[in-house]
Tab-separated table of C-alpha atoms and ligand atoms in Angstrom:
chain	number	residue	atom	x	y	z
E	1275	MET	CA	-23.686	-38.575	-36.928
E	1276	SER	CA	-25.446	-35.402	-37.792
E	1277	LYS	CA	-26.936	-35.174	-41.212
E	1278	ILE	CA	-26.283	-31.911	-43.011
E	1279	LYS	CA	-29.134	-30.862	-45.200
E	1280	SER	CA	-29.839	-27.763	-47.169
E	1281	SER	CA	-33.078	-26.061	-47.758
E	1282	PHE	CA	-34.271	-22.963	-49.578
E	1283	PHE	CA	-35.666	-19.966	-47.721
E	1284	CYS	CA	-37.504	-16.923	-48.992
E	1285	GLN	CA	-35.486	-13.922	-47.795
E	1286	SER	CA	-38.580	-11.821	-47.665
E	1287	CYS	CA	-41.014	-13.860	-45.574
E	1288	GLY	CA	-38.997	-16.866	-44.423
E	1289	HIS	CA	-41.010	-19.500	-46.304
E	1290	GLN	CA	-39.089	-22.768	-46.574
E	1291	SER	CA	-38.989	-24.998	-49.621
E	1292	PRO	CA	-36.963	-28.141	-50.416
E	1293	LYS	CA	-36.167	-26.797	-53.897
E	1294	TRP	CA	-35.486	-23.434	-55.447
E	1295	LEU	CA	-38.538	-21.478	-56.530
E	1296	GLY	CA	-38.724	-18.380	-58.706
E	1297	LYS	CA	-41.763	-16.981	-56.985
E	1298	CYS	CA	-42.549	-17.390	-53.320
E	1299	PRO	CA	-45.963	-19.048	-52.896
E	1300	SER	CA	-46.344	-17.370	-49.513
E	1301	CYS	CA	-45.543	-13.692	-50.143
E	1302	ASN	CA	-45.550	-13.688	-53.973
E	1303	GLU	CA	-42.122	-12.053	-54.170
E	1304	TRP	CA	-39.842	-13.013	-57.063
E	1305	ASN	CA	-36.255	-14.204	-56.844
E	1306	THR	CA	-36.063	-14.299	-53.091
E	1307	TYR	CA	-35.030	-17.931	-52.519
E	1308	VAL	CA	-31.563	-18.580	-51.155
E	1309	GLU	CA	-30.064	-21.924	-50.258
E	1310	GLU	CA	-29.114	-22.320	-46.605
E	1311	LEU	CA	-27.508	-25.212	-44.786
E	1312	ILE	CA	-29.449	-26.653	-41.945
E	1313	GLN	CA	-28.413	-29.424	-39.667
E	1314	LYS	CA	-30.989	-32.031	-38.913
E	1315	GLU	CA	-29.855	-33.205	-35.558
E	1316	GLU	CA	-31.556	-34.192	-32.371
E	1317	LYS	CA	-30.858	-31.129	-30.291
E	1318	GLN	CA	-28.881	-32.157	-27.283
E	1319	GLY	CA	-29.831	-30.634	-23.996
E	1320	HIS	CA	-31.700	-27.388	-23.714
E	1321	TYR	CA	-30.758	-23.871	-24.569
E	1322	VAL	CA	-31.422	-22.836	-21.032
E	1323	SER	CA	-30.096	-24.834	-18.155
E	1324	SER	CA	-32.647	-26.431	-15.912
E	1325	SER	CA	-31.605	-24.328	-12.925
E	1326	LEU	CA	-32.879	-21.216	-14.715
E	1327	ARG	CA	-36.241	-22.645	-15.529
E	1328	ILE	CA	-39.375	-22.006	-13.524
E	1329	ALA	CA	-41.627	-25.059	-13.641
E	1330	ALA	CA	-44.969	-24.099	-15.117
E	1331	LYS	CA	-48.311	-25.615	-14.244
E	1332	PRO	CA	-51.800	-24.736	-15.451
E	1333	THR	CA	-53.611	-22.103	-13.375
E	1334	PRO	CA	-57.314	-21.187	-13.654
E	1335	ILE	CA	-57.576	-17.796	-15.325
E	1336	HIS	CA	-59.556	-16.234	-12.451
E	1337	GLN	CA	-56.779	-17.039	-10.023
E	1338	ILE	CA	-54.139	-15.244	-12.023
E	1339	VAL	CA	-53.416	-11.908	-10.440
E	1340	TYR	CA	-52.199	-9.268	-12.785
E	1341	ASN	CA	-50.983	-5.903	-11.648
E	1342	GLU	CA	-49.393	-3.069	-13.536
E	1343	THR	CA	-46.658	-2.660	-10.940
E	1344	GLN	CA	-45.034	-5.826	-12.267
E	1345	ARG	CA	-43.766	-3.877	-15.223
E	1346	ILE	CA	-40.233	-2.564	-15.068
E	1347	ASP	CA	-40.012	1.189	-15.348
E	1348	SER	CA	-37.422	1.813	-18.067
E	1349	LYS	CA	-36.764	5.372	-16.780
E	1350	ASP	CA	-37.570	6.573	-20.269
E	1351	THR	CA	-41.103	7.947	-20.544
E	1352	GLU	CA	-41.169	7.601	-24.318
E	1353	LEU	CA	-40.160	3.926	-24.243
E	1354	ASN	CA	-42.574	3.225	-21.371
E	1355	ARG	CA	-45.330	4.773	-23.423
E	1356	VAL	CA	-44.707	2.740	-26.576
E	1357	LEU	CA	-44.417	-0.465	-24.562
E	1358	GLY	CA	-47.778	0.252	-22.963
E	1359	GLY	CA	-46.508	1.310	-19.520
E	1360	GLY	CA	-43.083	-0.234	-18.971
E	1361	ILE	CA	-41.159	-3.394	-19.736
E	1362	VAL	CA	-43.184	-6.578	-19.212
E	1363	PRO	CA	-41.177	-9.343	-17.490
E	1364	GLY	CA	-40.538	-12.266	-19.814
E	1365	SER	CA	-41.377	-10.269	-22.909
E	1366	ILE	CA	-39.307	-10.272	-26.044
E	1367	VAL	CA	-39.118	-6.979	-27.888
E	1368	LEU	CA	-37.715	-6.491	-31.353
E	1369	VAL	CA	-36.346	-3.023	-32.082
E	1370	GLY	CA	-36.052	-2.588	-35.838
E	1371	GLY	CA	-34.688	0.239	-37.905
E	1372	GLU	CA	-32.326	1.169	-40.669
E	1373	PRO	CA	-28.591	1.138	-39.930
E	1374	GLY	CA	-27.329	4.314	-38.289
E	1375	ILE	CA	-30.682	5.505	-37.030
E	1376	GLY	CA	-29.715	5.141	-33.355
E	1377	LYS	CA	-30.905	1.720	-32.193
E	1378	SER	CA	-27.682	0.872	-30.342
E	1379	THR	CA	-27.610	4.323	-28.765
E	1380	LEU	CA	-31.192	4.002	-27.525
E	1381	MET	CA	-30.757	0.536	-26.063
E	1382	LEU	CA	-27.419	1.321	-24.435
E	1383	GLN	CA	-28.900	4.441	-22.915
E	1384	ILE	CA	-31.749	2.408	-21.450
E	1385	ALA	CA	-29.396	-0.348	-20.272
E	1386	ILE	CA	-27.278	2.179	-18.390
E	1387	SER	CA	-30.110	4.217	-16.943
E	1388	LEU	CA	-31.735	1.109	-15.431
E	1389	GLY	CA	-29.284	1.448	-12.568
E	1390	ASN	CA	-31.171	-0.774	-10.106
E	1391	TYR	CA	-31.400	-3.729	-12.453
E	1392	LYS	CA	-28.578	-5.911	-13.654
E	1393	VAL	CA	-28.504	-5.522	-17.422
E	1394	LEU	CA	-26.475	-7.539	-19.911
E	1395	TYR	CA	-25.755	-5.738	-23.172
E	1396	VAL	CA	-24.535	-8.223	-25.769
E	1397	SER	CA	-22.899	-6.620	-28.757
E	1398	GLY	CA	-22.049	-8.651	-31.783
E	1399	GLU	CA	-21.246	-5.599	-33.845
E	1400	GLU	CA	-18.962	-3.553	-31.676
E	1401	SER	CA	-16.191	-4.465	-29.265
E	1402	GLU	CA	-16.568	-3.795	-25.547
E	1403	GLN	CA	-14.247	-0.794	-25.901
E	1404	GLN	CA	-16.338	0.688	-28.696
E	1405	THR	CA	-19.510	0.268	-26.666
E	1406	LYS	CA	-17.784	1.854	-23.672
E	1407	MET	CA	-16.757	4.812	-25.861
E	1408	ARG	CA	-20.377	5.273	-26.827
E	1409	ALA	CA	-21.453	5.039	-23.193
E	1410	GLU	CA	-18.981	7.773	-22.271
E	1411	ARG	CA	-20.456	9.972	-24.926
E	1412	LEU	CA	-23.865	9.525	-23.359
E	1413	GLY	CA	-22.497	10.826	-20.071
E	1414	ILE	CA	-24.413	8.439	-17.808
E	1415	GLU	CA	-23.008	5.778	-15.516
E	1416	SER	CA	-24.158	2.555	-13.969
E	1417	GLN	CA	-22.538	-0.094	-11.781
E	1418	ASN	CA	-25.023	-2.668	-12.968
E	1419	CYS	CA	-24.608	-2.689	-16.746
E	1420	TYR	CA	-22.457	-5.494	-18.179
E	1421	LEU	CA	-21.083	-5.602	-21.703
E	1422	LEU	CA	-20.384	-8.772	-23.633
E	1423	ALA	CA	-18.962	-8.935	-27.144
E	1424	GLU	CA	-20.126	-12.358	-28.301
E	1425	THR	CA	-22.164	-13.810	-31.125
E	1426	ASN	CA	-22.554	-17.479	-30.256
E	1427	THR	CA	-25.860	-18.032	-28.494
E	1428	GLN	CA	-24.606	-20.963	-26.409
E	1429	ASN	CA	-21.761	-18.840	-25.041
E	1430	ILE	CA	-24.203	-16.011	-24.356
E	1431	PHE	CA	-26.477	-18.348	-22.401
E	1432	LYS	CA	-23.472	-19.598	-20.410
E	1433	GLN	CA	-22.667	-16.027	-19.392
E	1434	ILE	CA	-26.316	-15.312	-18.658
E	1435	GLU	CA	-26.400	-18.268	-16.317
E	1436	ILE	CA	-23.421	-16.931	-14.394
E	1437	LEU	CA	-24.539	-13.290	-14.359
E	1438	GLN	CA	-28.303	-13.812	-13.904
E	1439	PRO	CA	-29.282	-10.429	-15.422
E	1440	SER	CA	-32.716	-8.818	-15.062
E	1441	LEU	CA	-32.695	-7.601	-18.640
E	1442	VAL	CA	-30.844	-8.704	-21.763
E	1443	VAL	CA	-30.161	-6.565	-24.833
E	1444	ILE	CA	-28.924	-8.226	-28.028
E	1445	ASP	CA	-27.267	-5.967	-30.587
E	1446	SER	CA	-28.063	-7.272	-33.143
E	1447	VAL	CA	-30.040	-10.401	-33.896
E	1448	GLN	CA	-28.455	-10.632	-37.346
E	1449	THR	CA	-25.011	-11.201	-35.864
E	1450	LEU	CA	-26.105	-14.084	-33.641
E	1451	GLN	CA	-25.092	-17.605	-34.442
E	1452	SER	CA	-26.418	-20.773	-32.923
E	1453	SER	CA	-24.320	-23.952	-32.945
E	1454	PHE	CA	-27.453	-25.953	-33.627
E	1455	ILE	CA	-27.658	-24.635	-37.133
E	1456	GLU	CA	-25.072	-24.688	-39.904
E	1457	SER	CA	-26.017	-21.674	-41.982
E	1458	SER	CA	-24.214	-18.364	-41.705
E	1459	ALA	CA	-25.120	-15.539	-39.329
E	1460	GLY	CA	-27.834	-13.275	-40.657
E	1461	SER	CA	-29.534	-15.963	-42.738
E	1462	ILE	CA	-33.227	-16.553	-42.246
E	1463	SER	CA	-32.862	-19.927	-40.583
E	1464	GLN	CA	-30.131	-18.679	-38.249
E	1465	VAL	CA	-32.012	-15.543	-37.221
E	1466	ARG	CA	-35.151	-17.551	-36.623
E	1467	GLU	CA	-33.364	-20.188	-34.590
E	1468	CYS	CA	-31.545	-17.634	-32.407
E	1469	THR	CA	-34.727	-15.680	-31.783
E	1470	GLY	CA	-36.432	-18.944	-30.855
E	1471	GLU	CA	-33.718	-19.663	-28.300
E	1472	PHE	CA	-34.057	-16.227	-26.706
E	1473	LEU	CA	-37.826	-16.528	-26.773
E	1474	LYS	CA	-37.569	-19.738	-24.827
E	1475	TYR	CA	-35.136	-18.144	-22.397
E	1476	ALA	CA	-37.373	-15.097	-21.864
E	1477	LYS	CA	-40.505	-17.137	-21.281
E	1478	GLU	CA	-38.863	-19.666	-18.995
E	1479	THR	CA	-36.987	-17.248	-16.782
E	1480	GLY	CA	-39.241	-14.196	-16.949
E	1481	THR	CA	-36.338	-12.025	-18.083
E	1482	PRO	CA	-37.218	-9.413	-20.682
E	1483	VAL	CA	-35.090	-9.502	-23.840
E	1484	PHE	CA	-34.611	-6.681	-26.341
E	1485	LEU	CA	-33.430	-7.756	-29.775
E	1486	ILE	CA	-32.097	-5.163	-32.181
E	1487	GLY	CA	-32.693	-5.957	-35.833
E	1488	HIS	CA	-31.648	-4.192	-39.006
E	1489	ILE	CA	-34.009	-3.577	-41.830
E	1490	THR	CA	-32.554	-3.302	-45.285
E	1491	LYS	CA	-34.594	-2.499	-48.323
E	1492	GLU	CA	-32.742	-4.992	-50.495
E	1493	GLY	CA	-33.263	-7.824	-48.032
E	1494	THR	CA	-29.586	-8.804	-48.070
E	1495	LEU	CA	-29.789	-9.414	-44.351
E	1496	ALA	CA	-32.696	-11.448	-43.109
E	1497	GLY	CA	-35.293	-8.801	-42.436
E	1498	PRO	CA	-36.968	-8.859	-39.042
E	1499	LYS	CA	-40.305	-9.403	-40.849
E	1500	VAL	CA	-39.872	-13.125	-40.241
E	1501	LEU	CA	-39.523	-12.515	-36.541
E	1502	GLU	CA	-42.614	-10.392	-36.112
E	1503	HIS	CA	-44.731	-13.482	-35.496
E	1504	MET	CA	-42.367	-14.805	-32.860
E	1505	VAL	CA	-41.820	-11.794	-30.635
E	1506	ASP	CA	-44.263	-10.052	-28.283
E	1507	THR	CA	-43.591	-6.493	-29.321
E	1508	VAL	CA	-42.127	-4.948	-32.440
E	1509	LEU	CA	-40.866	-1.385	-32.204
E	1510	GLN	CA	-39.633	0.522	-35.166
E	1511	PHE	CA	-37.125	3.310	-34.825
E	1512	GLU	CA	-37.438	5.656	-37.736
E	1513	GLY	CA	-36.703	9.135	-38.898
E	1514	ASP	CA	-34.736	11.000	-41.461
E	1515	ARG	CA	-31.054	10.504	-40.787
E	1516	HIS	CA	-30.390	14.081	-41.809
E	1517	LEU	CA	-32.870	15.453	-39.311
E	1518	SER	CA	-32.342	15.057	-35.611
E	1519	TYR	CA	-35.812	13.786	-34.687
E	1520	ARG	CA	-36.404	10.081	-34.269
E	1521	ILE	CA	-39.707	8.315	-33.841
E	1522	LEU	CA	-40.191	5.074	-31.969
E	1523	ARG	CA	-43.339	3.434	-33.241
E	1524	THR	CA	-45.136	0.293	-32.079
E	1525	ILE	CA	-45.870	-2.091	-34.943
E	1526	LYS	CA	-47.109	-4.927	-32.783
E	1527	ASN	CA	-47.692	-5.107	-29.054
E	1528	ARG	CA	-49.181	-7.974	-27.104
E	1529	PHE	CA	-49.239	-5.830	-23.961
E	1530	GLY	CA	-50.521	-2.471	-25.135
E	1531	SER	CA	-51.804	-0.285	-27.907
E	1532	THR	CA	-50.091	-0.237	-31.287
E	1533	SER	CA	-50.852	3.369	-31.989
E	1534	GLU	CA	-48.397	4.822	-29.495
E	1535	LEU	CA	-45.478	6.933	-30.513
E	1536	GLY	CA	-42.277	8.003	-28.792
E	1537	ILE	CA	-40.297	10.983	-30.001
E	1538	TYR	CA	-36.594	11.580	-29.431
E	1539	GLU	CA	-34.047	14.066	-30.538
E	1540	MET	CA	-30.538	12.862	-31.403
E	1541	THR	CA	-28.069	15.175	-29.733
E	1542	GLY	CA	-24.314	15.081	-29.268
E	1543	LYS	CA	-24.931	13.332	-25.941
E	1544	GLY	CA	-27.316	10.630	-27.044
E	1545	LEU	CA	-31.069	10.656	-27.449
E	1546	ARG	CA	-33.175	13.194	-25.615
E	1547	GLU	CA	-36.833	12.481	-24.908
E	1548	VAL	CA	-39.198	14.961	-26.472
E	1549	ASN	CA	-42.123	15.233	-24.110
E	1550	ASN	CA	-43.949	18.009	-25.847
E	1551	PRO	CA	-43.736	17.113	-29.545
E	1552	SER	CA	-46.227	19.654	-30.838
E	1553	GLU	CA	-43.799	22.428	-30.042
E	1554	ILE	CA	-41.072	20.963	-32.221
E	1555	LEU	CA	-43.365	19.952	-35.052
E	1556	ILE	CA	-44.709	23.426	-35.541
E	1557	SER	CA	-42.149	25.867	-36.829
E	1558	GLN	CA	-41.872	29.068	-34.908
E	1559	ARG	CA	-42.890	31.640	-37.444
E	1560	ASP	CA	-44.330	35.096	-37.024
E	1561	GLU	CA	-45.980	35.608	-40.354
E	1562	ALA	CA	-48.454	33.293	-42.043
E	1563	LEU	CA	-47.350	31.644	-45.304
E	1564	SER	CA	-49.675	30.454	-48.004
E	1565	GLY	CA	-49.972	26.656	-48.122
E	1566	THR	CA	-49.156	26.139	-44.455
E	1567	THR	CA	-51.777	24.936	-41.974
E	1568	ILE	CA	-51.860	23.164	-38.632
E	1569	GLY	CA	-53.805	19.951	-38.065
E	1570	ALA	CA	-54.639	18.498	-34.654
E	1571	SER	CA	-53.990	14.762	-34.812
E	1572	ILE	CA	-53.850	12.094	-32.122
E	1573	GLU	CA	-51.191	9.406	-31.978
E	1574	GLY	CA	-52.182	6.769	-29.452
E	1575	ASN	CA	-53.461	8.787	-26.553
E	1576	ARG	CA	-51.353	11.812	-27.240
E	1577	PRO	CA	-52.539	14.870	-29.144
E	1578	LEU	CA	-50.020	16.044	-31.684
E	1579	LEU	CA	-50.304	19.266	-33.633
E	1580	VAL	CA	-48.608	18.945	-36.994
E	1581	GLU	CA	-47.707	21.437	-39.636
E	1582	ILE	CA	-48.872	20.684	-43.156
E	1583	GLN	CA	-47.216	22.416	-46.066
E	1584	SER	CA	-48.340	22.233	-49.634
E	1585	LEU	CA	-47.359	23.706	-52.913
E	1586	VAL	CA	-49.807	23.855	-55.801
E	1587	SER	CA	-48.486	25.102	-59.128
E	1588	PRO	CA	-49.668	24.776	-62.730
E	1589	ALA	CA	-48.468	21.520	-64.293
E	1590	THR	CA	-45.860	22.049	-66.965
E	1591	TYR	CA	-46.036	18.525	-68.350
E	1592	GLY	CA	-49.035	16.546	-69.471
E	1593	THR	CA	-49.649	14.540	-66.333
E	1594	PRO	CA	-49.700	16.614	-63.163
E	1595	GLN	CA	-47.425	15.421	-60.382
E	1596	ARG	CA	-48.661	14.469	-56.964
E	1597	SER	CA	-46.123	13.879	-54.307
E	1598	CYS	CA	-46.449	13.649	-50.567
E	1599	THR	CA	-44.219	13.030	-47.595
E	1600	GLY	CA	-45.680	11.790	-44.346
E	1601	PHE	CA	-49.206	11.456	-45.715
E	1602	ASP	CA	-50.945	8.692	-47.644
E	1603	ALA	CA	-50.741	9.360	-51.401
E	1604	LYS	CA	-54.086	7.694	-52.090
E	1605	ARG	CA	-55.798	9.828	-49.488
E	1606	LEU	CA	-54.258	12.951	-51.035
E	1607	ASN	CA	-55.681	11.968	-54.440
E	1608	MET	CA	-59.065	11.429	-52.862
E	1609	LEU	CA	-59.030	14.833	-51.168
E	1610	LEU	CA	-57.965	16.486	-54.431
E	1611	ALA	CA	-60.895	14.828	-56.207
E	1612	VAL	CA	-63.277	16.031	-53.489
E	1613	LEU	CA	-61.951	19.594	-53.765
E	1614	GLU	CA	-62.325	19.470	-57.534
E	1615	LYS	CA	-65.835	18.020	-57.537
E	1616	ARG	CA	-67.361	19.685	-54.463
E	1617	GLY	CA	-65.436	22.932	-54.404
E	1618	GLY	CA	-64.995	23.496	-58.137
E	1619	PHE	CA	-61.224	24.010	-57.918
E	1620	ARG	CA	-59.337	22.963	-61.057
E	1621	LEU	CA	-56.648	20.955	-59.321
E	1622	GLY	CA	-56.464	18.374	-62.120
E	1623	VAL	CA	-54.160	20.651	-64.096
E	1624	HIS	CA	-51.893	21.460	-61.169
E	1625	ASP	CA	-48.910	19.777	-59.584
E	1626	VAL	CA	-49.515	19.187	-55.878
E	1627	PHE	CA	-46.726	18.629	-53.366
E	1628	LEU	CA	-47.603	17.941	-49.759
E	1629	ASN	CA	-45.305	17.636	-46.794
E	1630	ILE	CA	-45.832	17.011	-43.107
E	1631	ALA	CA	-43.101	18.956	-41.343
E	1632	GLY	CA	-40.663	17.257	-38.979
E	1633	GLY	CA	-40.335	13.983	-40.933
E	1634	ILE	CA	-43.335	12.474	-39.163
E	1635	LYS	CA	-45.936	10.176	-40.760
E	1636	ILE	CA	-49.595	10.776	-39.931
E	1637	GLU	CA	-52.366	8.292	-40.594
E	1638	ASP	CA	-55.039	9.999	-38.518
E	1639	PRO	CA	-57.840	11.114	-40.911
E	1640	ALA	CA	-58.483	14.092	-38.620
E	1641	ILE	CA	-55.869	16.089	-40.503
E	1642	ASP	CA	-57.903	15.866	-43.739
E	1643	LEU	CA	-59.396	19.296	-43.257
E	1644	ALA	CA	-56.003	20.828	-42.548
E	1645	VAL	CA	-54.658	19.172	-45.732
E	1646	CYS	CA	-57.556	20.548	-47.804
E	1647	ALA	CA	-57.133	24.022	-46.305
E	1648	SER	CA	-53.400	23.913	-46.977
E	1649	ILE	CA	-53.919	22.933	-50.637
E	1650	LEU	CA	-56.524	25.650	-51.168
E	1651	SER	CA	-54.367	28.224	-49.433
E	1652	SER	CA	-51.500	27.470	-51.806
E	1653	TYR	CA	-53.821	27.280	-54.835
E	1654	GLU	CA	-55.341	30.676	-54.071
E	1655	ASP	CA	-52.044	32.007	-52.715
E	1656	ILE	CA	-53.855	33.352	-49.678
E	1657	SER	CA	-52.292	32.645	-46.335
E	1658	ILE	CA	-54.274	31.297	-43.401
E	1659	SER	CA	-53.647	32.964	-40.053
E	1660	ASN	CA	-51.155	31.025	-37.945
E	1661	HIS	CA	-53.581	31.194	-35.026
E	1662	VAL	CA	-56.008	28.822	-36.759
E	1663	CYS	CA	-55.951	25.037	-36.674
E	1664	PHE	CA	-58.146	22.178	-37.905
E	1665	ALA	CA	-59.433	18.857	-36.588
E	1666	ALA	CA	-61.906	17.064	-38.854
E	1667	GLU	CA	-62.174	14.356	-41.470
E	1668	VAL	CA	-63.395	15.143	-44.987
E	1669	GLY	CA	-65.847	12.727	-46.625
E	1670	LEU	CA	-66.344	12.007	-50.321
E	1671	GLY	CA	-69.407	14.234	-50.418
E	1672	GLY	CA	-67.387	17.197	-49.178
E	1673	GLU	CA	-68.962	16.793	-45.749
E	1674	ILE	CA	-66.950	17.504	-42.628
E	1675	ARG	CA	-67.009	14.461	-40.392
E	1676	ALA	CA	-66.558	14.080	-36.673
E	1677	VAL	CA	-63.326	12.711	-35.205
E	1678	HIS	CA	-62.645	10.975	-31.892
E	1679	LYS	CA	-61.142	12.597	-28.785
E	1680	ILE	CA	-62.056	16.084	-29.929
E	1681	GLU	CA	-61.685	17.578	-26.426
E	1682	ASN	CA	-58.046	16.479	-26.265
E	1683	ARG	CA	-57.354	18.054	-29.629
E	1684	ILE	CA	-59.037	21.308	-28.716
E	1685	SER	CA	-57.275	21.612	-25.391
E	1686	GLU	CA	-53.872	20.872	-26.977
E	1687	ALA	CA	-54.530	23.617	-29.551
E	1688	GLU	CA	-55.538	25.987	-26.782
E	1689	LYS	CA	-52.458	25.088	-24.745
E	1690	LEU	CA	-50.224	25.964	-27.673
E	1691	GLY	CA	-51.804	29.365	-28.065
E	1692	PHE	CA	-54.127	28.864	-31.039
E	1693	LYS	CA	-57.069	31.264	-31.164
E	1694	GLU	CA	-59.430	29.382	-33.462
E	1695	ILE	CA	-60.143	25.758	-34.372
E	1696	TYR	CA	-62.359	24.290	-37.106
E	1697	ILE	CA	-64.186	21.113	-36.081
E	1698	SER	CA	-67.126	19.144	-37.468
E	1699	LYS	CA	-70.608	20.273	-36.505
E	1700	TYR	CA	-71.336	16.675	-35.474
E	1701	ASN	CA	-68.522	16.789	-32.945
E	1702	LYS	CA	-70.140	19.753	-31.252
E	1703	LYS	CA	-73.159	17.728	-30.148
E	1704	GLY	CA	-72.816	16.726	-26.538
E	1705	LEU	CA	-69.592	18.653	-26.168
E	1706	ASP	CA	-69.192	21.099	-23.344
E	1707	LEU	CA	-67.506	24.071	-24.923
E	1708	SER	CA	-67.831	26.439	-21.975
E	1709	GLY	CA	-64.421	25.500	-20.571
E	1710	PHE	CA	-62.522	26.524	-23.686
E	1711	ALA	CA	-61.257	30.024	-24.338
E	1712	ILE	CA	-60.330	29.160	-27.944
E	1713	LYS	CA	-62.908	30.060	-30.591
E	1714	ILE	CA	-64.543	26.913	-31.965
E	1715	ASN	CA	-65.903	26.953	-35.510
E	1716	PRO	CA	-68.264	24.045	-36.119
E	1717	VAL	CA	-68.672	23.345	-39.853
E	1718	SER	CA	-70.623	20.747	-41.799
E	1719	LYS	CA	-69.545	21.275	-45.412
E	1720	LEU	CA	-66.279	22.013	-47.155
E	1721	THR	CA	-67.877	25.077	-48.728
E	1722	ASP	CA	-68.500	26.543	-45.234
E	1723	VAL	CA	-64.788	26.262	-44.471
E	1724	ILE	CA	-63.826	27.862	-47.782
E	1725	GLU	CA	-66.151	30.772	-47.077
E	1726	GLY	CA	-64.876	31.125	-43.540
E	1727	LEU	CA	-61.242	31.166	-44.627
E	1728	PHE	CA	-61.218	32.942	-47.952
E	1729	GLY	CA	-64.500	34.878	-47.799
H	2933	LIG	P1	-26.280	3.969	-33.709
H	2933	LIG	O1	-26.938	3.830	-32.390
H	2933	LIG	O2	-24.924	3.393	-33.865
H	2933	LIG	O3	-27.202	3.419	-34.862
H	2933	LIG	P2	-27.683	1.926	-35.172
H	2933	LIG	O4	-27.348	1.077	-34.000
H	2933	LIG	O5	-29.168	2.072	-35.392
H	2933	LIG	O6	-26.993	1.507	-36.408
H	2933	LIG	O7	-26.286	5.537	-33.999
H	2933	LIG	C1	-25.487	6.058	-34.954
H	2933	LIG	C2	-25.660	7.511	-35.160
H	2933	LIG	O8	-26.001	8.265	-34.026
H	2933	LIG	C3	-24.334	8.011	-35.636
H	2933	LIG	O9	-24.529	8.604	-36.895
H	2933	LIG	C4	-23.892	8.992	-34.606
H	2933	LIG	C5	-25.126	9.373	-33.899
H	2933	LIG	N1	-24.911	9.706	-32.480
H	2933	LIG	C6	-25.135	10.999	-32.045
H	2933	LIG	O10	-25.479	11.895	-32.818
H	2933	LIG	N2	-24.955	11.297	-30.708
H	2933	LIG	C7	-24.569	10.363	-29.804
H	2933	LIG	O11	-24.446	10.664	-28.611
H	2933	LIG	C8	-24.358	9.022	-30.257
H	2933	LIG	C9	-23.923	7.955	-29.312
H	2933	LIG	C10	-24.552	8.737	-31.600
H	2934	LIG	MG1	-25.914	-0.462	-33.924
């Protein structure tokens, strides 16, 4: 006889407790405990049948041959890039994102375009007909993509055993239900159990698995946060739903860098890869506007020129407002303090609004100088020529600091037709500038930049 037991789980981090707690001792969140039924039962059999399993034995590390060609080319350069060069066999990838952002579209598109591999697309949210309708919209075809509308993991594994796919996509992990556990689909224990089963399957058979997971701010569905520890790679699909650009970001990657970024555009016929993002991030304008500057940042290995817009206006209320989109608010406050102290600008009595165009988030400190120039340009209401761009970090002393990969930034700026770039004087050392046609302005202090721009 199985013994049914209940336990309490924190919906935010997945911490388990035998009794209800007001505050989670693990993540310090309040009111997050929910009772879930769990079945304490000796699990009968295995999730994966023995015929699918490859017997493992220890191998000395020097004998293990590793070659890049083992990765599966997903036919999507943006996805290949964020995964670190293709899909790793036996890896388990979690694709998170808010509802409606395009996760199902992206994964279906990849499933269909992998024509040479047998792909199983399991949808627990949509019927086979609905998925087919979506596929028709995408306008691509494959003889090797199989759809399955199922939520029970045991049934899915039965079908997997018959079909023997080379890749499995689960849409979504929150709809899965394992018979080994009593609680309802989408609960922390259920999501964790189902992911565990697929993890085991992926590792034992070497089949890559993509799990789609929803993120909700309220945490009504078990957030994929709990799963981040379990999976190999976590990708986040983000973007403003009202804008057509979508960004695929790596949050965690056991097989590559976490700073990579993939950019897509949502069109009427699915997602289109954007291979030259700088062109879309910079608005095509003929005349220079005050408060608008271009910063040369690097995301992963890819240079990305971004447009920074700011608006500085006298504060009407007591406390001036500071608001920014796509840039760290604390860093903005720091830069404002530097401008006030080192440049003598009275920004403390002004509202400052900062926006990185295109709905993109930038963490690279190399856009500091562009941010400062943009704020000053709006403050003084003097526009900066749209042929000028910036690539340097600003320190607390108002000094202009060097940034990494400066050659890549300069050549990207040159490629996009910029005539002048401000960089740190310290970056110039050991740099061969003879190959560049663009004018390079090495500066060491914020005051030099102010003089250069505003005279
Ligand atoms: P979807 O992939 O269903 O989102 P998710 O799985 O993340 O919840 O994408 C839904 C949105 O994408 C929907 O608003 C319609 C839009 N869309 C397009 O604009 N073009 C298309 O070709 C497709 C298939 C969807
Ligand atoms: Mg979906």
